[in-house]
Short mmCIF file of C-alpha atoms and ligand atoms in Angstrom, two decimals:
data_model
loop_
_atom_site.label_atom_id
_atom_site.label_comp_id
_atom_site.label_asym_id
_atom_site.label_seq_id
_atom_site.Cartn_x
_atom_site.Cartn_y
_atom_site.Cartn_z
CA MET A 1 6.44 -16.10 -19.76
CA GLN A 2 7.18 -19.67 -18.82
CA HIS A 3 5.52 -22.13 -16.42
CA ASN A 4 7.06 -24.94 -14.52
CA GLY A 5 4.25 -27.26 -15.18
CA ILE A 6 2.64 -26.94 -11.72
CA GLY A 7 1.14 -23.50 -12.40
CA GLU A 8 3.85 -21.29 -11.06
CA LEU A 9 5.37 -18.61 -13.22
CA GLN A 10 9.06 -18.90 -14.00
CA VAL A 11 11.56 -16.12 -14.35
CA GLN A 12 14.71 -16.53 -16.31
CA ILE A 13 17.82 -15.10 -14.74
CA PHE A 14 20.75 -13.82 -16.81
CA GLU A 15 24.10 -12.70 -15.52
CA SER A 16 25.81 -12.15 -18.88
CA ARG A 17 24.93 -9.63 -21.58
CA SER A 18 25.41 -12.17 -24.37
CA ALA A 19 22.97 -14.74 -22.76
CA LEU A 20 20.42 -12.04 -22.29
CA ARG A 21 20.76 -10.89 -25.91
CA ASP A 22 20.39 -14.49 -27.21
CA TYR A 23 17.24 -14.81 -25.21
CA LEU A 24 15.86 -11.44 -26.35
CA SER A 25 16.66 -12.18 -30.04
CA THR A 26 13.81 -14.73 -29.81
CA ARG A 27 11.36 -12.20 -28.32
CA ARG A 28 11.61 -9.34 -30.78
CA ASP A 29 8.32 -10.05 -32.43
CA GLY A 30 6.56 -8.33 -29.51
CA ARG A 31 7.32 -5.31 -27.35
CA VAL A 32 10.14 -5.57 -24.83
CA ALA A 33 9.55 -3.60 -21.67
CA LEU A 34 12.44 -2.80 -19.27
CA VAL A 35 12.25 -2.13 -15.57
CA PRO A 36 15.67 -1.01 -14.28
CA THR A 37 16.05 -1.53 -10.50
CA MET A 38 18.71 -1.70 -7.85
CA GLY A 39 16.72 -4.44 -5.99
CA PHE A 40 15.35 -4.48 -2.49
CA LEU A 41 11.95 -4.23 -4.05
CA HIS A 42 8.93 -2.58 -2.59
CA ALA A 43 5.41 -1.75 -3.82
CA GLY A 44 6.82 1.18 -5.86
CA HIS A 45 8.89 -1.19 -7.95
CA MET A 46 5.95 -3.51 -8.26
CA ALA A 47 3.89 -0.68 -9.75
CA LEU A 48 6.66 -0.24 -12.39
CA VAL A 49 6.47 -4.05 -13.07
CA ALA A 50 2.69 -3.93 -13.35
CA ALA A 51 2.85 -1.01 -15.78
CA ALA A 52 5.47 -2.84 -17.77
CA ARG A 53 3.42 -6.04 -17.74
CA ALA A 54 0.37 -4.20 -19.00
CA ARG A 55 2.15 -2.74 -22.01
CA GLY A 56 4.99 -5.16 -22.81
CA ASP A 57 4.94 -8.61 -24.30
CA THR A 58 8.28 -9.55 -22.74
CA VAL A 59 9.11 -7.83 -19.39
CA VAL A 60 12.82 -7.58 -18.46
CA ALA A 61 13.83 -6.25 -15.06
CA SER A 62 17.40 -5.42 -14.15
CA LEU A 63 18.78 -5.89 -10.72
CA PHE A 64 22.05 -4.07 -10.43
CA VAL A 65 23.37 -1.89 -7.60
CA ASN A 66 25.24 0.54 -9.77
CA PRO A 67 28.50 1.53 -8.05
CA THR A 68 29.03 4.60 -10.25
CA GLN A 69 25.99 6.48 -8.91
CA PHE A 70 27.11 6.25 -5.31
CA GLY A 71 29.41 9.10 -4.12
CA GLU A 72 30.73 7.33 -1.03
CA ALA A 73 31.82 3.73 -0.69
CA ALA A 74 29.89 3.65 2.65
CA ASP A 75 26.64 4.50 0.94
CA LEU A 76 27.14 1.69 -1.60
CA ALA A 77 28.09 -0.78 1.19
CA ALA A 78 24.95 0.25 3.23
CA TYR A 79 22.61 -0.23 0.29
CA PRO A 80 20.12 -2.95 1.38
CA ARG A 81 20.01 -6.21 -0.56
CA ASP A 82 17.71 -9.24 -0.60
CA GLU A 83 17.97 -11.05 -3.89
CA THR A 84 16.01 -14.07 -2.90
CA ARG A 85 13.00 -11.95 -2.02
CA ASP A 86 13.45 -9.74 -5.05
CA MET A 87 13.31 -12.83 -7.36
CA ALA A 88 10.11 -14.07 -5.69
CA MET A 89 8.56 -10.58 -6.17
CA PHE A 90 9.71 -10.42 -9.79
CA ARG A 91 8.20 -13.85 -10.33
CA GLN A 92 4.90 -12.89 -8.75
CA GLY A 93 4.78 -9.65 -10.80
CA GLY A 94 5.03 -11.65 -14.03
CA VAL A 95 8.58 -10.59 -14.97
CA ASP A 96 9.93 -12.86 -17.77
CA ALA A 97 13.60 -12.27 -17.40
CA VAL A 98 15.94 -10.72 -14.81
CA PHE A 99 19.28 -9.29 -15.74
CA MET A 100 21.59 -9.45 -12.80
CA PRO A 101 25.13 -8.78 -13.96
CA PRO A 102 28.14 -8.82 -11.68
CA VAL A 103 29.91 -5.46 -11.57
CA ASP A 104 32.71 -6.50 -13.98
CA GLU A 105 30.18 -7.61 -16.56
CA MET A 106 28.80 -4.00 -16.64
CA TYR A 107 32.02 -2.13 -16.21
CA ALA A 108 35.32 -3.17 -17.75
CA PRO A 109 38.26 -2.15 -15.65
CA ASP A 110 39.56 0.10 -18.45
CA ALA A 111 36.15 1.63 -19.25
CA GLU A 112 36.47 5.43 -19.78
CA THR A 113 33.26 6.48 -21.43
CA VAL A 114 30.40 8.14 -19.56
CA VAL A 115 27.07 9.61 -20.57
CA GLU A 116 26.17 12.95 -18.90
CA VAL A 117 23.15 15.21 -19.23
CA THR A 118 25.24 18.27 -18.35
CA GLU A 119 22.79 20.91 -17.13
CA LEU A 120 19.76 19.01 -15.69
CA SER A 121 22.25 16.83 -13.77
CA LYS A 122 23.84 19.77 -12.00
CA VAL A 123 20.82 21.20 -10.16
CA LEU A 124 18.86 20.02 -7.08
CA THR A 125 20.03 16.54 -6.05
CA GLY A 126 22.81 16.77 -8.59
CA ALA A 127 24.21 19.81 -6.68
CA VAL A 128 24.45 17.84 -3.43
CA ARG A 129 25.41 14.53 -5.05
CA PRO A 130 27.93 15.49 -7.80
CA GLY A 131 28.43 12.61 -10.27
CA HIS A 132 25.26 10.85 -9.16
CA PHE A 133 23.26 11.43 -12.31
CA ARG A 134 26.26 10.80 -14.55
CA GLY A 135 26.39 7.32 -12.99
CA VAL A 136 22.67 6.82 -13.50
CA THR A 137 22.66 8.00 -17.14
CA THR A 138 25.78 5.94 -17.92
CA VAL A 139 24.27 2.73 -16.54
CA VAL A 140 20.87 3.40 -17.98
CA ALA A 141 22.33 4.06 -21.45
CA LYS A 142 24.25 0.80 -21.18
CA LEU A 143 21.07 -1.09 -20.15
CA PHE A 144 19.24 0.43 -23.10
CA ASN A 145 22.03 -0.79 -25.49
CA ILE A 146 22.06 -4.24 -23.92
CA VAL A 147 18.34 -4.81 -23.65
CA GLN A 148 17.18 -2.57 -26.58
CA PRO A 149 13.76 -2.17 -25.02
CA ASP A 150 10.74 -0.59 -26.75
CA LEU A 151 9.58 0.79 -23.42
CA ALA A 152 11.28 1.63 -20.17
CA PHE A 153 9.60 2.35 -16.84
CA PHE A 154 10.82 4.72 -14.10
CA GLY A 155 9.16 6.03 -10.96
CA GLU A 156 7.97 9.65 -10.74
CA LYS A 157 9.19 9.64 -7.19
CA ASP A 158 12.71 10.18 -8.49
CA PHE A 159 11.47 13.10 -10.52
CA GLN A 160 14.80 14.59 -11.41
CA GLN A 161 16.13 11.15 -12.48
CA LEU A 162 13.07 10.71 -14.72
CA GLN A 163 13.55 14.08 -16.36
CA VAL A 164 17.36 13.45 -16.81
CA ILE A 165 16.66 10.15 -18.45
CA ARG A 166 13.95 11.66 -20.73
CA ARG A 167 16.48 14.34 -21.80
CA MET A 168 19.25 11.77 -22.46
CA VAL A 169 16.83 9.73 -24.59
CA LYS A 170 15.77 12.80 -26.58
CA ASP A 171 19.27 14.18 -27.11
CA LEU A 172 20.85 10.75 -28.04
CA ASP A 173 17.91 9.41 -30.05
CA PHE A 174 17.48 6.24 -28.08
CA PRO A 175 14.54 4.42 -29.74
CA VAL A 176 12.71 3.77 -26.46
CA GLU A 177 9.50 5.24 -24.91
CA ILE A 178 10.10 6.39 -21.38
CA VAL A 179 7.07 5.79 -19.13
CA GLY A 180 6.82 7.61 -15.77
CA VAL A 181 4.85 5.75 -13.10
CA PRO A 182 3.18 7.68 -10.20
CA THR A 183 4.57 7.38 -6.68
CA VAL A 184 3.21 4.58 -4.54
CA ARG A 185 2.58 5.58 -0.93
CA GLU A 186 2.07 3.83 2.42
CA ALA A 187 -1.42 4.23 3.96
CA ASP A 188 -0.32 7.33 5.88
CA GLY A 189 1.18 9.01 2.80
CA LEU A 190 4.93 8.16 3.15
CA ALA A 191 6.44 7.53 -0.29
CA MET A 192 7.55 3.93 -0.65
CA SER A 193 11.39 3.67 -0.65
CA SER A 194 14.00 1.00 0.00
CA ARG A 195 15.38 3.45 2.63
CA ASN A 196 12.17 3.45 4.78
CA VAL A 197 13.33 0.22 6.52
CA ARG A 198 16.28 2.16 7.93
CA LEU A 199 13.99 4.60 9.80
CA GLY A 200 13.55 4.10 13.57
CA ALA A 201 9.98 4.04 14.86
CA GLU A 202 9.95 7.76 15.82
CA ASP A 203 11.54 8.92 12.58
CA ARG A 204 9.15 6.72 10.59
CA ALA A 205 6.17 8.39 12.36
CA ALA A 206 7.70 11.85 11.87
CA ALA A 207 8.40 11.35 8.15
CA VAL A 208 4.71 11.57 7.33
CA VAL A 209 5.15 15.32 7.53
CA LEU A 210 6.66 15.26 3.99
CA SER A 211 3.45 14.01 2.17
CA ARG A 212 1.27 16.11 4.52
CA ALA A 213 3.21 19.27 3.46
CA LEU A 214 3.03 18.37 -0.21
CA PHE A 215 -0.67 17.54 -0.33
CA ALA A 216 -1.61 20.70 1.55
CA ALA A 217 0.64 22.71 -0.74
CA ALA A 218 -1.23 21.21 -3.77
CA GLU A 219 -4.51 22.65 -2.35
CA ARG A 220 -2.97 26.03 -1.80
CA CYS A 221 -1.61 26.03 -5.41
CA ARG A 222 -5.15 25.44 -6.61
CA ASP A 223 -6.24 28.41 -4.47
CA GLY A 224 -3.73 30.59 -6.25
CA ALA A 225 -0.72 30.78 -3.93
CA SER A 226 2.53 32.06 -5.48
CA ALA A 227 5.71 30.01 -5.78
CA GLU A 228 7.31 31.87 -2.90
CA GLU A 229 4.17 31.39 -0.67
CA LEU A 230 4.25 27.65 -1.44
CA GLN A 231 7.92 27.33 -0.79
CA GLU A 232 7.56 29.03 2.60
CA PHE A 233 4.54 27.04 3.48
CA ILE A 234 6.20 23.66 2.76
CA THR A 235 9.40 24.67 4.51
CA LYS A 236 7.57 25.86 7.68
CA THR A 237 5.39 22.83 7.77
CA ILE A 238 8.37 20.42 7.64
CA ALA A 239 10.49 22.58 10.01
CA ALA A 240 7.74 22.38 12.64
CA GLU A 241 8.60 18.59 12.87
CA PRO A 242 11.64 18.57 15.22
CA ARG A 243 13.04 15.29 13.82
CA ALA A 244 13.17 16.59 10.26
CA ASP A 245 16.45 17.99 9.01
CA ILE A 246 15.71 19.85 5.72
CA MET A 247 18.37 19.47 3.07
CA GLY A 248 16.27 20.90 0.29
CA VAL A 249 12.85 22.26 -0.64
CA ASP A 250 12.65 23.25 -4.23
CA LEU A 251 9.80 24.41 -6.36
CA CYS A 252 10.56 24.02 -10.09
CA ASP A 253 8.94 24.12 -13.41
CA ALA A 254 7.76 20.42 -13.73
CA GLU A 255 9.31 20.19 -17.27
CA THR A 256 12.47 22.26 -17.25
CA LEU A 257 13.24 21.95 -13.52
CA GLU A 258 14.01 25.71 -13.57
CA PRO A 259 13.18 27.49 -10.30
CA ALA A 260 9.50 28.55 -10.18
CA THR A 261 8.84 32.14 -9.21
CA GLY A 262 5.77 34.38 -8.81
CA GLU A 263 2.28 33.42 -10.09
CA ILE A 264 1.98 29.73 -10.99
CA THR A 265 0.41 29.31 -14.37
CA ARG A 266 1.77 25.86 -15.42
CA PRO A 267 2.54 22.66 -13.28
CA VAL A 268 5.38 22.98 -10.88
CA VAL A 269 7.02 20.21 -8.99
CA ALA A 270 7.85 20.40 -5.26
CA LEU A 271 10.92 18.41 -4.54
CA LEU A 272 11.98 17.54 -1.03
CA ALA A 273 15.13 16.13 0.41
CA VAL A 274 14.82 15.77 4.15
CA ALA A 275 16.92 13.66 6.58
CA PHE A 276 15.54 11.82 9.55
CA GLY A 277 18.49 10.67 11.66
CA ASP A 278 21.02 9.40 9.10
CA VAL A 279 18.35 8.47 6.49
CA LEU A 280 17.83 10.93 3.73
CA LEU A 281 14.29 10.73 2.26
CA ILE A 282 13.19 12.35 -0.97
CA ASP A 283 9.61 13.04 -2.09
CA GLN A 284 7.94 15.07 -4.78
CA HIS A 285 4.50 16.08 -5.91
CA VAL A 286 3.37 18.00 -8.97
CA LEU A 287 1.34 21.05 -8.01
CA ASN A 288 -1.10 21.99 -10.83
CA PRO A 289 -2.84 25.37 -10.53
CA ASP A 290 -5.65 24.03 -12.78
CA ALA A 291 -6.22 20.60 -11.17
CA GLY A 292 -9.83 19.89 -10.58
CA ALA A 293 -10.82 23.24 -12.13
O1 PAF B 301 16.25 4.36 -9.71
C1 PAF B 301 17.05 3.42 -9.57
O2 PAF B 301 16.84 2.41 -8.86
C2 PAF B 301 18.43 3.53 -10.25
O3 PAF B 301 18.87 4.87 -10.21
C3 PAF B 301 18.39 3.01 -11.69
C4 PAF B 301 17.52 3.79 -12.53
C5 PAF B 301 18.02 1.46 -11.60
C6 PAF B 301 19.85 3.04 -12.27
O4 PAF B 301 20.79 2.40 -11.48
#
């Protein structure tokens, strides 16, 4: 980390792969930690940065709104951006270097290679956003090759993304440790997300139903409820909120993401995709039958 002489931390910004590689070639004596982001940072990202700072000697964050993971051009265009604020937050979090490539630095016009985790990418979010996880794994694989980190940090909030990336790393032998960081929530329980700023006041208030349903389901799971009972309970709790438009309530094995059925004997994850107006929110919570036992 560098200082500007008046006590303020400095962050180095790189737009080209070669300049970043040159910089990193001088930092390989310690552990390089990568935090991939698409910017518009919130406390959830800062938890990733803090976890990376705690374990890495050099912390690199990427800020790249990856076009290949957006299905519709409108979604990509609507993605919120505030690079000045992002840089200030990276600096405060103690990030050493930010990789902020233009699109043509990441994707050559004639690029034709993709990375796809075929099965895990098809289910759940992958079923409603075809191609989304292929875009994620392709860009994350590229970032791993460019940065060659020892550690990489991802939020548990995007649970399927985390599992897809873990599988890619295992299957393709990337020499990187993937670290999952727990979801950061607002005081009322709403999971932090860049999308929350797009919620109107009434939808923002209504969206608290997601965490309320998840936390209550966790208690029922500890009390021995079956997968079917939990799924029904979560669906009914959310459906009772008139502003919530349920796109998906899934209960899956927390490791394999296969649908959970019957008695719950190992951790399952409840995955929610619920729209409030035109804002699709996701949330997740691992339900553990043995927690606190
Ligand atoms: O989670 C995200 O912000 C993105 O999917 C990621 C991992 C930075 C890849 O573009």
